[in-house]
């Protein structure tokens, strides 16, 4: 289900055309659900059937939580486990066994646990987070509109299925339930974003890819690795934001406004602002469903630092089952903690005029950007290679 082929363009055209020919919101919701499920089952028949069953189960859990879940935290915990199980099994079970084997070997015992990796279903990380958002909000009584057909369309909406944004149910269902008429600005706004996304992915990101691939090659010079690191940072940003442009534009053709995911994150003056402007739908998800339930910023300062550590650990693991992703998450956790310490203890001692001066803002952006660039290295390659690259870039080659 790739958004970058002529076939995808024709399918999108047919889906949009039929959508606007139908008379009302109910028939359009039904068409959106049926057409997206048909695409899922056509491209991924086995996995698609399982995901369809999980979507129906998630909806049922949402109904149970809405009616009987209040003040029954155990019921919410059970729903979270059920909804998350397939993601945990397909994406992380083999990694967990690998860790157990390594622990046994460190104790002088042979590693006994072996498990063949299974195929990770398309978009399962993003879909699972949408489902978790739905059951959690159902528990807190924040889900007023509950319709199975609309929920299935929300779960498998093609433009955001594989790489987000992680759209909120309330926003999606509200817009789909409104009585809308076709407007030509839907076409112009949609095509503008789609063309921008295609330009980013097919031209800019593709041009940067050969340079960025240097991070996975051994034996390069420090200068070559620095060039590759900056190239990868921009390739990743342009490629991912380009996909978001295509998703936003495709959704606009249906009259829907979905969340934006990027807002010039590399031009932010601290790591907290970076995360508020990078993959914004994911940041909001972790804020609403993990950081705030842990106490957020309303607890003691040490607890805030601990909450930050937990959130970034899970963020790293969400991106992939590997030590390099955990290391990447911990790097960002450390940076966020250092920023909180700086803002609490050092910033109040500085002259009040400094943060508003051009040199201070420029230095803050420079430091933040280069930290993010360096942190991307373990994100894109294995941990051993990443540490070696960082050593060479630091002059220790």
CSV table of C-alpha atoms in Angstrom, one decimal:
chain,number,residue,atom,x,y,z
A,1,UNK,CA,0.0,0.0,0.0
A,2,UNK,CA,2.5,2.6,-1.2
A,3,UNK,CA,1.4,6.1,-1.9
A,4,UNK,CA,4.0,6.7,-4.6
A,5,UNK,CA,2.8,4.7,-7.6
A,6,UNK,CA,0.6,5.4,-10.5
A,7,UNK,CA,-1.7,2.6,-9.3
A,8,UNK,CA,-2.0,4.2,-6.0
A,9,UNK,CA,-3.0,7.5,-7.7
A,10,UNK,CA,-5.7,5.8,-9.7
A,11,UNK,CA,-7.1,4.0,-6.7
A,12,UNK,CA,-7.1,7.3,-4.7
A,13,UNK,CA,-8.9,9.0,-7.6
A,14,UNK,CA,-11.6,6.3,-7.7
A,15,UNK,CA,-12.0,6.4,-3.9
A,16,UNK,CA,-12.4,10.1,-3.8
A,17,UNK,CA,-14.8,10.2,-6.8
A,18,UNK,CA,-17.2,7.6,-5.3
A,19,UNK,CA,-16.9,9.3,-1.9
A,20,UNK,CA,-18.3,12.6,-3.1
A,21,UNK,CA,-20.9,11.0,-5.4
A,22,UNK,CA,-22.5,9.4,-2.3
A,23,UNK,CA,-25.4,11.4,-0.8
A,24,UNK,CA,-24.6,11.6,3.0
A,25,UNK,CA,-22.1,11.1,5.7
A,26,UNK,CA,-23.4,7.6,6.6
A,27,UNK,CA,-22.9,6.2,3.1
A,28,UNK,CA,-19.5,8.0,2.8
A,29,UNK,CA,-18.4,6.4,6.1
A,30,UNK,CA,-19.5,3.0,4.8
A,31,UNK,CA,-17.6,3.5,1.5
A,32,UNK,CA,-14.5,4.7,3.3
A,33,UNK,CA,-14.5,1.6,5.6
A,34,UNK,CA,-15.3,-0.9,2.8
A,35,UNK,CA,-12.8,0.5,0.3
A,36,UNK,CA,-10.0,0.7,2.8
A,37,UNK,CA,-10.6,-2.8,4.1
A,38,UNK,CA,-10.7,-4.1,0.6
A,39,UNK,CA,-7.3,-2.6,-0.1
A,40,UNK,CA,-5.9,-4.0,3.1
A,41,UNK,CA,-7.2,-7.5,2.3
A,42,UNK,CA,-6.1,-7.3,-1.3
A,43,UNK,CA,-2.5,-6.4,-0.5
A,44,UNK,CA,-2.1,-8.3,2.8
A,45,UNK,CA,-4.8,-11.0,2.9
A,46,UNK,CA,-3.6,-13.0,5.9
A,47,UNK,CA,-2.4,-10.1,8.0
A,48,UNK,CA,-5.3,-8.0,6.9
A,49,UNK,CA,-7.9,-10.4,8.2
A,50,UNK,CA,-6.2,-10.6,11.6
A,51,UNK,CA,-5.9,-6.8,11.8
A,52,UNK,CA,-9.6,-6.5,10.9
A,53,UNK,CA,-10.5,-8.9,13.7
A,54,UNK,CA,-8.3,-6.9,16.1
A,55,UNK,CA,-10.0,-3.6,15.0
A,56,UNK,CA,-13.4,-5.1,15.9
A,57,UNK,CA,-12.1,-6.4,19.2
A,58,UNK,CA,-10.7,-2.9,20.0
A,59,UNK,CA,-14.1,-1.4,19.2
A,60,UNK,CA,-15.8,-3.9,21.5
A,61,UNK,CA,-13.3,-3.1,24.3
A,62,UNK,CA,-14.0,0.6,23.8
A,63,UNK,CA,-17.7,-0.2,24.3
A,64,UNK,CA,-17.1,-2.1,27.5
A,65,UNK,CA,-14.8,0.6,28.9
A,66,UNK,CA,-17.3,3.3,28.0
A,67,UNK,CA,-20.1,1.6,29.8
A,68,UNK,CA,-18.5,-0.3,32.7
A,69,UNK,CA,-14.9,0.7,32.8
A,70,UNK,CA,-15.1,3.8,35.1
A,71,UNK,CA,-13.0,3.3,38.2
A,72,UNK,CA,-11.9,-0.1,37.0
A,73,UNK,CA,-8.3,0.4,36.2
A,74,UNK,CA,-7.8,-3.3,35.9
A,75,UNK,CA,-10.2,-3.4,33.0
A,76,UNK,CA,-8.3,-0.6,31.2
A,77,UNK,CA,-5.0,-2.5,31.8
A,78,UNK,CA,-6.5,-5.7,30.4
A,79,UNK,CA,-7.7,-3.8,27.3
A,80,UNK,CA,-4.2,-2.2,26.8
A,81,UNK,CA,-2.6,-5.6,27.0
A,82,UNK,CA,-5.1,-7.2,24.5
A,83,UNK,CA,-4.8,-4.3,22.0
A,84,UNK,CA,-1.0,-4.2,22.3
A,85,UNK,CA,-0.3,-8.0,22.3
A,86,UNK,CA,-0.1,-8.5,18.5
A,87,UNK,CA,2.3,-5.6,18.1
A,88,UNK,CA,4.5,-6.9,21.0
A,89,UNK,CA,4.4,-10.4,19.7
A,90,UNK,CA,5.4,-9.6,16.1
A,91,UNK,CA,7.8,-6.8,16.7
A,92,UNK,CA,9.5,-7.5,20.1
A,93,UNK,CA,9.2,-11.1,21.1
A,94,UNK,CA,12.3,-12.2,19.1
A,95,UNK,CA,14.2,-9.3,20.5
A,96,UNK,CA,13.2,-10.3,24.1
A,97,UNK,CA,14.4,-13.8,23.5
A,98,UNK,CA,17.7,-12.5,22.2
A,99,UNK,CA,18.1,-10.5,25.4
A,100,UNK,CA,17.4,-13.6,27.5
A,101,UNK,CA,19.9,-15.6,25.5
A,102,UNK,CA,22.6,-12.9,26.0
A,103,UNK,CA,21.8,-12.9,29.7
A,104,UNK,CA,22.2,-16.6,29.9
A,105,UNK,CA,25.5,-16.5,28.0
A,106,UNK,CA,26.8,-13.8,30.4
A,107,UNK,CA,26.1,-16.2,33.2
A,108,UNK,CA,28.0,-19.0,31.5
A,109,UNK,CA,24.9,-20.8,30.3
A,110,UNK,CA,24.1,-21.6,26.6
A,111,UNK,CA,21.4,-19.6,25.0
A,112,UNK,CA,18.4,-21.9,24.7
A,113,UNK,CA,15.7,-19.7,23.4
A,114,UNK,CA,15.3,-19.5,19.6
A,115,UNK,CA,12.4,-17.9,17.6
A,116,UNK,CA,12.1,-17.1,14.0
A,117,UNK,CA,11.1,-13.6,13.4
A,118,UNK,CA,7.6,-13.2,12.0
A,119,UNK,CA,6.5,-10.6,9.5
A,120,UNK,CA,5.5,-7.4,11.1
A,121,UNK,CA,2.1,-6.3,9.8
A,122,UNK,CA,1.9,-3.2,7.7
A,123,UNK,CA,1.5,-0.1,9.8
A,124,UNK,CA,0.9,-2.1,13.0
A,125,UNK,CA,2.8,0.4,15.2
A,126,UNK,CA,0.7,3.3,14.1
A,127,UNK,CA,-2.6,1.4,14.0
A,128,UNK,CA,-2.0,0.0,17.5
A,129,UNK,CA,-1.3,3.5,18.9
A,130,UNK,CA,-4.6,4.7,17.3
A,131,UNK,CA,-6.4,1.8,18.9
A,132,UNK,CA,-4.8,2.4,22.3
A,133,UNK,CA,-5.8,6.1,22.1
A,134,UNK,CA,-9.4,4.9,21.4
A,135,UNK,CA,-9.6,2.5,24.4
A,136,UNK,CA,-7.9,4.9,26.8
A,137,UNK,CA,-10.1,7.8,25.8
A,138,UNK,CA,-13.1,5.4,26.1
A,139,UNK,CA,-12.1,4.6,29.7
A,140,UNK,CA,-11.9,8.3,30.6
A,141,UNK,CA,-15.3,9.0,28.9
A,142,UNK,CA,-13.9,11.2,26.1
A,143,UNK,CA,-15.4,9.1,23.3
A,144,UNK,CA,-18.9,10.3,22.6
A,145,UNK,CA,-19.4,9.1,19.0
A,146,UNK,CA,-19.0,5.4,18.7
A,147,UNK,CA,-19.8,3.8,15.4
A,148,UNK,CA,-18.2,0.5,14.2
A,149,UNK,CA,-18.2,1.4,10.5
A,150,UNK,CA,-16.6,4.8,11.1
A,151,UNK,CA,-14.1,3.2,13.4
A,152,UNK,CA,-13.0,0.7,10.8
A,153,UNK,CA,-12.6,3.5,8.3
A,154,UNK,CA,-10.5,5.3,10.9
A,155,UNK,CA,-8.4,2.2,11.7
A,156,UNK,CA,-7.5,1.5,8.1
A,157,UNK,CA,-7.6,4.9,6.4
A,158,UNK,CA,-5.2,4.3,3.6
A,159,UNK,CA,-3.2,7.6,3.5
A,160,UNK,CA,-2.2,7.4,7.2
A,161,UNK,CA,-2.1,3.6,7.6
A,162,UNK,CA,1.6,2.9,7.3
A,163,UNK,CA,3.4,6.0,8.6
A,164,UNK,CA,0.8,8.2,10.3
A,165,UNK,CA,0.1,10.8,11.4
A,166,UNK,CA,-1.4,9.2,14.5
A,167,UNK,CA,-4.8,10.8,14.1
A,168,UNK,CA,-7.2,11.3,17.0
A,169,UNK,CA,-10.5,9.5,16.8
A,170,UNK,CA,-12.5,12.5,17.9
A,171,UNK,CA,-11.2,14.7,15.1
A,172,UNK,CA,-11.6,12.1,12.4
A,173,UNK,CA,-15.1,10.9,13.3
A,174,UNK,CA,-16.3,14.5,13.8
A,175,UNK,CA,-15.2,15.6,10.4
A,176,UNK,CA,-16.5,12.5,8.7
A,177,UNK,CA,-19.9,12.9,10.4
A,178,UNK,CA,-20.3,16.5,9.2
A,179,UNK,CA,-22.6,17.1,6.2
A,180,UNK,CA,-20.1,18.4,3.6
A,181,UNK,CA,-20.3,19.3,0.0
A,182,UNK,CA,-17.5,19.1,-2.5
A,183,UNK,CA,-15.4,22.2,-2.6
A,184,UNK,CA,-12.8,22.9,-5.2
A,185,UNK,CA,-10.4,24.1,-2.6
A,186,UNK,CA,-10.2,20.5,-1.4
A,187,UNK,CA,-8.7,19.6,-4.8
A,188,UNK,CA,-6.2,22.5,-4.9
A,189,UNK,CA,-5.1,22.2,-1.3
A,190,UNK,CA,-4.8,18.4,-1.6
A,191,UNK,CA,-2.8,18.4,-4.9
A,192,UNK,CA,-0.5,21.1,-3.6
A,193,UNK,CA,0.5,19.0,-0.6
A,194,UNK,CA,0.7,15.8,-2.6
A,195,UNK,CA,3.0,17.4,-5.2
A,196,UNK,CA,5.1,19.0,-2.5
A,197,UNK,CA,5.5,15.6,-0.8
A,198,UNK,CA,6.4,13.9,-4.1
A,199,UNK,CA,9.0,16.5,-4.8
A,200,UNK,CA,10.5,16.0,-1.3
A,201,UNK,CA,10.6,12.2,-1.5
A,202,UNK,CA,11.4,11.5,-5.1
A,203,UNK,CA,13.9,14.3,-5.7
A,204,UNK,CA,15.4,15.8,-2.6
A,205,UNK,CA,15.4,12.7,-0.3
A,206,UNK,CA,16.5,10.5,-3.2
A,207,UNK,CA,19.4,12.8,-4.0
A,208,UNK,CA,20.6,12.8,-0.4
A,209,UNK,CA,20.4,9.0,0.0
A,210,UNK,CA,23.8,8.1,-1.5
A,211,UNK,CA,25.5,10.5,0.8
A,212,UNK,CA,23.5,9.4,3.8
A,213,UNK,CA,24.4,5.7,3.2
A,214,UNK,CA,28.0,6.5,4.2
A,215,UNK,CA,27.0,6.0,7.9
A,216,UNK,CA,26.7,2.3,7.4
A,217,UNK,CA,30.1,2.0,5.6
A,218,UNK,CA,33.2,1.2,7.7
A,219,UNK,CA,36.6,2.9,7.3
A,220,UNK,CA,35.5,6.4,6.1
A,221,UNK,CA,37.2,9.6,7.3
A,222,UNK,CA,35.8,11.9,10.0
A,223,UNK,CA,34.8,14.4,7.3
A,224,UNK,CA,33.0,11.8,5.3
A,225,UNK,CA,31.0,10.7,8.3
A,226,UNK,CA,30.1,14.2,9.3
A,227,UNK,CA,28.8,14.8,5.7
A,228,UNK,CA,26.9,11.5,5.8
A,229,UNK,CA,25.4,12.4,9.2
A,230,UNK,CA,24.1,15.7,8.0
A,231,UNK,CA,22.8,14.2,4.8
A,232,UNK,CA,21.0,11.5,6.7
A,233,UNK,CA,19.4,14.0,9.0
A,234,UNK,CA,18.0,16.0,6.1
A,235,UNK,CA,17.1,12.9,4.1
A,236,UNK,CA,15.1,11.5,7.0
A,237,UNK,CA,13.3,14.8,7.6
A,238,UNK,CA,12.5,15.4,3.9
A,239,UNK,CA,11.4,11.8,3.3
A,240,UNK,CA,9.2,11.6,6.4
A,241,UNK,CA,7.7,15.0,6.1
A,242,UNK,CA,7.2,14.4,2.4
A,243,UNK,CA,5.2,11.3,3.3
A,244,UNK,CA,3.2,13.4,5.7
A,245,UNK,CA,2.5,16.0,2.9
A,246,UNK,CA,1.2,13.2,0.7
A,247,UNK,CA,-1.0,11.9,3.5
A,248,UNK,CA,-2.3,15.3,4.5
A,249,UNK,CA,-3.0,16.1,0.8
A,250,UNK,CA,-4.7,12.8,0.1
A,251,UNK,CA,-6.9,13.3,3.2
A,252,UNK,CA,-7.8,16.8,2.1
A,253,UNK,CA,-9.3,15.3,-1.1
A,254,UNK,CA,-11.9,13.7,1.2
A,255,UNK,CA,-12.5,17.0,2.9
A,256,UNK,CA,-10.6,15.9,6.0
A,257,UNK,CA,-7.9,17.8,7.9
A,258,UNK,CA,-5.5,15.5,9.6
A,259,UNK,CA,-2.8,16.4,12.0
A,260,UNK,CA,0.4,18.0,10.9
A,261,UNK,CA,3.6,16.1,11.8
A,262,UNK,CA,6.5,18.5,11.2
A,263,UNK,CA,7.1,22.2,11.7
A,264,UNK,CA,10.7,23.0,10.9
A,265,UNK,CA,12.1,21.0,13.9
A,266,UNK,CA,15.8,21.6,13.0
A,267,UNK,CA,15.3,25.4,13.6
A,268,UNK,CA,14.4,25.0,17.3
A,269,UNK,CA,16.5,26.3,20.1
A,270,UNK,CA,16.3,23.4,22.6
A,271,UNK,CA,15.6,19.7,22.5
A,272,UNK,CA,12.1,20.1,24.1
A,273,UNK,CA,11.1,22.4,21.3
A,274,UNK,CA,12.5,20.0,18.8
A,275,UNK,CA,10.2,17.2,20.0
A,276,UNK,CA,7.2,19.6,19.9
A,277,UNK,CA,7.9,20.1,16.2
A,278,UNK,CA,9.2,16.7,15.1
A,279,UNK,CA,6.7,13.8,14.6
A,280,UNK,CA,4.2,16.0,16.5
A,281,UNK,CA,1.4,13.4,16.5
A,282,UNK,CA,3.6,10.9,18.2
A,283,UNK,CA,4.8,13.4,20.7
A,284,UNK,CA,1.3,14.4,21.6
A,285,UNK,CA,0.3,10.7,21.9
A,286,UNK,CA,3.1,10.0,24.4
A,287,UNK,CA,2.3,13.3,26.3
A,288,UNK,CA,-1.4,12.4,26.6
A,289,UNK,CA,-1.2,8.7,27.2
A,290,UNK,CA,2.1,8.1,29.0
A,291,UNK,CA,3.8,11.3,30.3
A,292,UNK,CA,0.7,12.9,31.9
A,293,UNK,CA,-0.7,9.6,33.4
A,294,UNK,CA,2.8,9.2,35.0
A,295,UNK,CA,2.3,12.6,36.7
A,296,UNK,CA,3.5,14.8,33.9
A,297,UNK,CA,5.1,18.0,35.2
A,298,UNK,CA,2.8,18.3,38.3
A,299,UNK,CA,5.0,16.0,40.4
A,300,UNK,CA,8.3,16.5,42.2
A,301,UNK,CA,11.2,17.5,40.0
A,302,UNK,CA,13.0,14.2,40.3
A,303,UNK,CA,9.8,12.4,39.3
A,304,UNK,CA,9.6,14.6,36.2
A,305,UNK,CA,13.1,13.5,35.2
A,306,UNK,CA,12.1,9.9,35.8
A,307,UNK,CA,8.9,10.3,33.7
A,308,UNK,CA,11.0,11.8,30.9
A,309,UNK,CA,13.4,8.8,31.0
A,310,UNK,CA,10.5,6.4,30.8
A,311,UNK,CA,8.8,8.2,27.9
A,312,UNK,CA,12.0,8.4,25.8
A,313,UNK,CA,12.8,4.8,26.5
A,314,UNK,CA,9.4,3.7,25.2
A,315,UNK,CA,9.8,6.2,22.3
A,316,UNK,CA,13.1,4.5,21.3
A,317,UNK,CA,11.7,1.0,21.6
A,318,UNK,CA,8.5,2.0,19.6
A,319,UNK,CA,10.7,2.9,16.7
A,320,UNK,CA,12.3,-0.5,16.5
A,321,UNK,CA,13.3,-3.7,18.4
A,322,UNK,CA,17.0,-3.1,18.8
A,323,UNK,CA,19.6,-1.8,21.2
A,324,UNK,CA,20.4,1.0,18.8
A,325,UNK,CA,16.9,2.4,19.1
A,326,UNK,CA,17.0,2.1,22.9
A,327,UNK,CA,20.3,3.9,22.8
A,328,UNK,CA,18.9,6.6,20.6
A,329,UNK,CA,15.9,7.1,23.0
A,330,UNK,CA,18.3,7.3,26.0
A,331,UNK,CA,20.4,10.0,24.2
A,332,UNK,CA,17.3,12.1,23.8
A,333,UNK,CA,16.2,11.4,27.4
A,334,UNK,CA,19.6,12.6,28.6
A,335,UNK,CA,19.3,15.7,26.5
A,336,UNK,CA,15.8,16.5,27.8
A,337,UNK,CA,16.9,16.0,31.3
A,338,UNK,CA,19.9,18.2,30.8
A,339,UNK,CA,17.6,20.9,29.3
A,340,UNK,CA,15.3,20.7,32.4
A,341,UNK,CA,18.3,21.0,34.7
A,342,UNK,CA,19.7,23.9,32.7
A,343,UNK,CA,16.3,25.7,32.7
A,344,UNK,CA,15.8,25.2,36.4
A,345,UNK,CA,19.3,25.9,37.9
A,346,UNK,CA,21.5,27.8,35.4
A,347,UNK,CA,19.2,29.8,33.1
A,348,UNK,CA,17.8,32.0,36.0
A,349,UNK,CA,21.4,32.9,36.9
A,350,UNK,CA,22.1,34.3,33.4
A,351,UNK,CA,21.4,37.9,32.4
A,352,UNK,CA,17.7,38.2,31.5
A,353,UNK,CA,18.5,39.7,28.1
A,354,UNK,CA,20.6,36.8,26.9
A,355,UNK,CA,17.8,34.5,25.7
A,356,UNK,CA,16.4,37.3,23.5
A,357,UNK,CA,19.7,38.1,21.8
A,358,UNK,CA,20.6,36.8,18.3
A,359,UNK,CA,23.8,35.1,19.3
A,360,UNK,CA,22.1,33.2,22.1
A,361,UNK,CA,19.3,32.0,19.8
A,362,UNK,CA,21.7,31.1,17.1
A,363,UNK,CA,24.0,29.1,19.4
A,364,UNK,CA,21.0,27.3,20.9
A,365,UNK,CA,19.8,26.2,17.5
A,366,UNK,CA,23.3,25.2,16.5
A,367,UNK,CA,23.8,23.0,19.6
A,368,UNK,CA,20.3,21.5,19.3
A,369,UNK,CA,20.6,20.7,15.6
A,370,UNK,CA,24.0,19.1,15.9
A,371,UNK,CA,23.0,17.0,18.8
A,372,UNK,CA,20.0,15.7,16.9
A,373,UNK,CA,22.2,15.0,13.9
A,374,UNK,CA,24.7,13.0,16.0
A,375,UNK,CA,21.8,11.1,17.7
A,376,UNK,CA,20.5,10.0,14.4
A,377,UNK,CA,23.6,7.8,13.8
A,378,UNK,CA,22.6,5.0,16.2
A,379,UNK,CA,19.0,5.4,14.9
A,380,UNK,CA,20.0,4.4,11.3
A,381,UNK,CA,22.7,1.8,11.9
A,382,UNK,CA,23.6,-1.0,14.3
A,383,UNK,CA,25.0,0.1,17.7
A,384,UNK,CA,28.6,-1.2,17.1
A,385,UNK,CA,28.9,0.7,13.8
A,386,UNK,CA,27.3,3.8,15.3
A,387,UNK,CA,29.7,3.9,18.2
A,388,UNK,CA,32.6,3.5,15.8
A,389,UNK,CA,31.4,6.3,13.6
A,390,UNK,CA,30.9,8.6,16.6
A,391,UNK,CA,34.4,7.8,17.8
A,392,UNK,CA,35.9,8.7,14.4
A,393,UNK,CA,33.8,11.9,14.1
A,394,UNK,CA,35.1,12.9,17.5
A,395,UNK,CA,38.7,12.5,16.4
A,396,UNK,CA,39.3,9.2,18.1
A,397,UNK,CA,39.8,7.1,14.9
